[in-house]
Coordinates of N, CA, C and O in Angstrom, one line a residue:
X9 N -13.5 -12.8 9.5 CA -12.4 -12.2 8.8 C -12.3 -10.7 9.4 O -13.2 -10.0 9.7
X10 N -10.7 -10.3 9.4 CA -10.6 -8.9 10.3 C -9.4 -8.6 8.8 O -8.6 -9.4 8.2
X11 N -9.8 -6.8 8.4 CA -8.7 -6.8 7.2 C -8.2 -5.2 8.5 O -8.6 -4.6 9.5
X12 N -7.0 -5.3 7.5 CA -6.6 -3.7 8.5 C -5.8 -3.0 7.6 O -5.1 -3.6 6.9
X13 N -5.9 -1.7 7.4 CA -5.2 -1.1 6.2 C -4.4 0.1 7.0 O -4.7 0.7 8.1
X14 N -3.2 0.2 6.1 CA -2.6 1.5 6.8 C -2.0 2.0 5.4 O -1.7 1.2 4.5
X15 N -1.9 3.5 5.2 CA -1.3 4.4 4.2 C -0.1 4.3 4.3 O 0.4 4.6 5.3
X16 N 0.8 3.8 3.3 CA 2.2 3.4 3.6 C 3.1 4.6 3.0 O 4.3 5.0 3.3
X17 N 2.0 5.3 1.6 CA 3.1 6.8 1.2 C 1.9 7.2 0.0 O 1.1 6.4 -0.5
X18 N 2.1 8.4 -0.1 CA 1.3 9.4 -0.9 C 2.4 10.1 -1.7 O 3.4 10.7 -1.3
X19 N 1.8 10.0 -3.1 CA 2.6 11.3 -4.2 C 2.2 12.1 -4.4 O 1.4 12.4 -3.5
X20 N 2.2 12.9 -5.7 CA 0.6 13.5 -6.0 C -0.3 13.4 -6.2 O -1.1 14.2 -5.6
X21 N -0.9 12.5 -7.0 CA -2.3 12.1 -7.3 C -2.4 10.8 -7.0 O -3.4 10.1 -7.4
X22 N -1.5 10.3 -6.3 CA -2.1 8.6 -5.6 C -1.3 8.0 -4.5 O -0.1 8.3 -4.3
X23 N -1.8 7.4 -4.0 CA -1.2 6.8 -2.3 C -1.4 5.2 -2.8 O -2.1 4.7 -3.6
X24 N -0.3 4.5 -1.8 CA -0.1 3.2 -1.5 C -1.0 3.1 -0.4 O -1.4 4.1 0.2
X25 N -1.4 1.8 -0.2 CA -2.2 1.4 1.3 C -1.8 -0.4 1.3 O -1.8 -1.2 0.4
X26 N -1.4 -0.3 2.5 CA -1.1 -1.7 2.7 C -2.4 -2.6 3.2 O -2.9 -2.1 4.2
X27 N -2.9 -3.6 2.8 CA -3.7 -4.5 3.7 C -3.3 -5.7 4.1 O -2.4 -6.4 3.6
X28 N -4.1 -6.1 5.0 CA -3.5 -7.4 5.8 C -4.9 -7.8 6.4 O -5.5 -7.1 7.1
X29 N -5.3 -9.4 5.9 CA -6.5 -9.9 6.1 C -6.3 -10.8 7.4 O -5.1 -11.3 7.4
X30 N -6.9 -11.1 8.1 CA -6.7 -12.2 9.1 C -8.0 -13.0 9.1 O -9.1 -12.5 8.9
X31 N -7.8 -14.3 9.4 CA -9.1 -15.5 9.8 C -8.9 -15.5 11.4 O -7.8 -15.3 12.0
X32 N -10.0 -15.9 11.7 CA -10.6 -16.0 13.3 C -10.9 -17.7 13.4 O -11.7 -18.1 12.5
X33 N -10.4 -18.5 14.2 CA -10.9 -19.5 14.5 C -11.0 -19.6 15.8 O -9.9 -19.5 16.5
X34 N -12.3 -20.0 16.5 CA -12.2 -19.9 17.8 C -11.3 -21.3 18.7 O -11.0 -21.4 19.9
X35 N -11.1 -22.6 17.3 CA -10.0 -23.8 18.3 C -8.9 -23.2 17.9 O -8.1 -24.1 18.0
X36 N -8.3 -22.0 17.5 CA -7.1 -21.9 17.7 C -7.1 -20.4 18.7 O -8.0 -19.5 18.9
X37 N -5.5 -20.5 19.2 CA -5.7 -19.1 20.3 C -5.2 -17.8 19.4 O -5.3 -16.7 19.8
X38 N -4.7 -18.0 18.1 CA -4.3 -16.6 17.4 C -5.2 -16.2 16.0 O -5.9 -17.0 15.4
X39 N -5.1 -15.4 15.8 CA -5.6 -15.7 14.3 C -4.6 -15.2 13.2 O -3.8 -14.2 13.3
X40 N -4.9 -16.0 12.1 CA -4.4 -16.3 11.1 C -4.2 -15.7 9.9 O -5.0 -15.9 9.0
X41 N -2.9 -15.0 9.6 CA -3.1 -13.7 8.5 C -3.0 -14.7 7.2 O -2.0 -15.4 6.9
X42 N -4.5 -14.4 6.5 CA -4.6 -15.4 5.0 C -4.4 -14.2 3.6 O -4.7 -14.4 2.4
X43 N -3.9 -13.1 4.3 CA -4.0 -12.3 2.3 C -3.3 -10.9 2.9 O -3.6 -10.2 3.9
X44 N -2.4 -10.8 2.2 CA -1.6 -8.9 2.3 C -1.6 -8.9 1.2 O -1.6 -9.9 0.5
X45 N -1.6 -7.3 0.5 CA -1.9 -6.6 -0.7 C -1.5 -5.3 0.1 O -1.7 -4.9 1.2
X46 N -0.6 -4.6 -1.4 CA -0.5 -3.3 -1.3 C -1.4 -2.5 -2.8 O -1.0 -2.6 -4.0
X47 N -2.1 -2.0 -2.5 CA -3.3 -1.3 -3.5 C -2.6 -0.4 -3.5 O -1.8 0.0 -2.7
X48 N -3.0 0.3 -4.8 CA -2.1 2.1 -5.2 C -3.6 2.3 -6.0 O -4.1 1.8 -7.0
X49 N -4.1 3.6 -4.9 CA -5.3 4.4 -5.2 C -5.4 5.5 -6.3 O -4.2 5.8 -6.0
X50 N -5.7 6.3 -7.2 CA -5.5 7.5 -7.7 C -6.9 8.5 -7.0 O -8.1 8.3 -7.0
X51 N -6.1 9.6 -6.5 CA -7.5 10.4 -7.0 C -8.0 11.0 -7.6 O -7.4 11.7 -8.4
X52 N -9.3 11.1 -7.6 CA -9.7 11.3 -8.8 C -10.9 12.7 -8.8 O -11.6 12.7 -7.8
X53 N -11.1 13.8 -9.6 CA -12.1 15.1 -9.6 C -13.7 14.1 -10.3 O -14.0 13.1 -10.9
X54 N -14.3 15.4 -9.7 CA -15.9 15.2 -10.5 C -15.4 14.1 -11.4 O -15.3 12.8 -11.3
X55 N -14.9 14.8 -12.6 CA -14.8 14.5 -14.0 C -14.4 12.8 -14.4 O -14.6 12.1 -15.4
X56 N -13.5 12.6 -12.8 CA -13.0 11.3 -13.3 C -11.1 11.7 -13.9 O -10.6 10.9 -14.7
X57 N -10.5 12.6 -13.6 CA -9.3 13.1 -13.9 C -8.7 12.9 -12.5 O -9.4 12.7 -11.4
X58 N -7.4 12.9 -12.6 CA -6.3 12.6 -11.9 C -6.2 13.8 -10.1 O -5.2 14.6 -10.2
X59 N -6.6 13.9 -9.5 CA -6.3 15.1 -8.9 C -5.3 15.0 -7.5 O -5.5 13.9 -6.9
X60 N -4.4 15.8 -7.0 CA -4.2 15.9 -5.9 C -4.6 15.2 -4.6 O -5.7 15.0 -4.2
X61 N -3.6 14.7 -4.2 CA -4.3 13.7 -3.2 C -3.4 14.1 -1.7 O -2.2 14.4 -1.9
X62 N -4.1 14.2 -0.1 CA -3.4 15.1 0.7 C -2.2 14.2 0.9 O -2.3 13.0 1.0
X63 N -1.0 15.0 1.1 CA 0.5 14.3 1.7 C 0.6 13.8 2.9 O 0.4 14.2 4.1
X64 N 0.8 13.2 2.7 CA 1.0 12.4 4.2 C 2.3 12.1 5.1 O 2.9 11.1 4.7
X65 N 2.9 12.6 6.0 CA 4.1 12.4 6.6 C 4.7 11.3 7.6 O 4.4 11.3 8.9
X66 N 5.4 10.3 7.0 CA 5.6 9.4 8.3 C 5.8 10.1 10.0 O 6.1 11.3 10.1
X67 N 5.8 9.6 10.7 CA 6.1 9.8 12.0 C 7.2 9.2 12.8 O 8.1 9.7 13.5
X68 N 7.0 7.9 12.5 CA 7.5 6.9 13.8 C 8.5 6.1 12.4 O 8.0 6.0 11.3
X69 N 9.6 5.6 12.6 CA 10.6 4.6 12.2 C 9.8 3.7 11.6 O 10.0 3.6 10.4
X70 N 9.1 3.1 11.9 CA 8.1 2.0 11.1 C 7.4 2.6 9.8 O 7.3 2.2 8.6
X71 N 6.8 3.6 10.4 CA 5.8 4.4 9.0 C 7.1 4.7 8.0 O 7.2 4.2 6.9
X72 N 8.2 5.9 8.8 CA 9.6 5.8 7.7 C 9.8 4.6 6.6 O 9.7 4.5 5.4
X73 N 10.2 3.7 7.7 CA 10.5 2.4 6.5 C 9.3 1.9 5.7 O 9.8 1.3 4.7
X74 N 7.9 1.8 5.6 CA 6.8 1.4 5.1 C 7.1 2.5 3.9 O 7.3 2.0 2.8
X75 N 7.3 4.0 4.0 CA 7.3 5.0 3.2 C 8.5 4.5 2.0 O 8.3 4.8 0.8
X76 N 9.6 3.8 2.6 CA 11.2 3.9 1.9 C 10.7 2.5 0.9 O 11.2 2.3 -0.3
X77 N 9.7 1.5 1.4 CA 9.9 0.8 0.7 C 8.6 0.6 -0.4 O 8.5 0.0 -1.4
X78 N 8.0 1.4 0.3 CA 6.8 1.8 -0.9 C 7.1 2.8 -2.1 O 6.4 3.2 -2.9
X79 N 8.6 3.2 -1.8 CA 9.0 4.3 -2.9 C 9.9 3.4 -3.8 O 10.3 3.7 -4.9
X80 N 10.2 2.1 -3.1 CA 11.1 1.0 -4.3 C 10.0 0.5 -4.9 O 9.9 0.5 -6.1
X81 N 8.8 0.0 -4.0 CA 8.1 -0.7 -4.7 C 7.1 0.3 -6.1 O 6.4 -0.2 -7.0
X82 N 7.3 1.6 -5.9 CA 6.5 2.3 -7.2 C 7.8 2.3 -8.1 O 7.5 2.2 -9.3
X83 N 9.2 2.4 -7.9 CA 9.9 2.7 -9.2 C 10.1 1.1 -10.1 O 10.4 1.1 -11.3
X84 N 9.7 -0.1 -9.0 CA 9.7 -0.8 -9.4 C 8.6 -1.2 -11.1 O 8.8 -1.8 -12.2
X85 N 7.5 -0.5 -10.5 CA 6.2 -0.7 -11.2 C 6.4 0.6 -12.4 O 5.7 0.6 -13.5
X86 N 7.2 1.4 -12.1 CA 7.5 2.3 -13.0 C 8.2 2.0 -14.5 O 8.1 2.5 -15.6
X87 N 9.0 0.8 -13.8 CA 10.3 0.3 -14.3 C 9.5 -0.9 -15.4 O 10.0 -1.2 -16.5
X88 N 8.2 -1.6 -14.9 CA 8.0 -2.7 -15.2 C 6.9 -2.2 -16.2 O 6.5 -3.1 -17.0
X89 N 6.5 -1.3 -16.3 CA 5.4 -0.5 -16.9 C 6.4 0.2 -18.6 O 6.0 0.0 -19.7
X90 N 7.4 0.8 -18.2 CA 8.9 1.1 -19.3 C 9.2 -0.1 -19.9 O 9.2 0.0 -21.2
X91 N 9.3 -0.9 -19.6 CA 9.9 -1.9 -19.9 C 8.6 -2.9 -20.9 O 8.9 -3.8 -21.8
X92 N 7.4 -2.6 -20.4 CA 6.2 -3.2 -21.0 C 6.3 -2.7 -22.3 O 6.6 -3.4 -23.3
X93 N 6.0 -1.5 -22.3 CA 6.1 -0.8 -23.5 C 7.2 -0.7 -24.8 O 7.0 -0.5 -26.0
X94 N 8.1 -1.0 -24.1 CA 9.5 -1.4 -25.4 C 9.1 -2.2 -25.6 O 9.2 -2.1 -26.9
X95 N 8.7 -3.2 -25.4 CA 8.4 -4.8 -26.2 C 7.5 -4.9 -27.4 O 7.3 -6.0 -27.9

């Protein structure tokens, strides 16, 4: 197993990171992506409290859009988290 992570967007106190796992088989010539996940980190002080986490700036068109759509996917969870709560 090969996993690979990249930072897709940072707020204040927490970042997205995308992962992407792959299997290795040596009878086949590629290997085989078996698991993607996007994790949302918080950071966190001594204490275990919320802190500042450094900003991060896309660069390249790809990181852009990784950034654009990791900002639907938190208002999504924003949305889904609001919506928990009225019930």
């Amino acid at each position: 197993l090969q996993a690979y992570a990249v930072v897709t967007q940072t707020w204040l106190t927490s970042m997205e990171v995308q992962v992407e796992v792959f299997a290795f088989n040596e009878r086949l010539p590629e290997p085989r992506k078996i698991a993607q996940a996007y994790l949302v980190y918080v950071g966190l002080d001594p204490d275990g409290s919320p802190t500042m986490v450094p900003a991060w700036q896309p660069m390249t068109d790809v990181q852009q859009q990784r950034t654009q759509d990791a900002n639907a996917r938190r208002l999504l969870r924003q949305q889904e988290i609001i919506k928990a709560n009225t019930h």
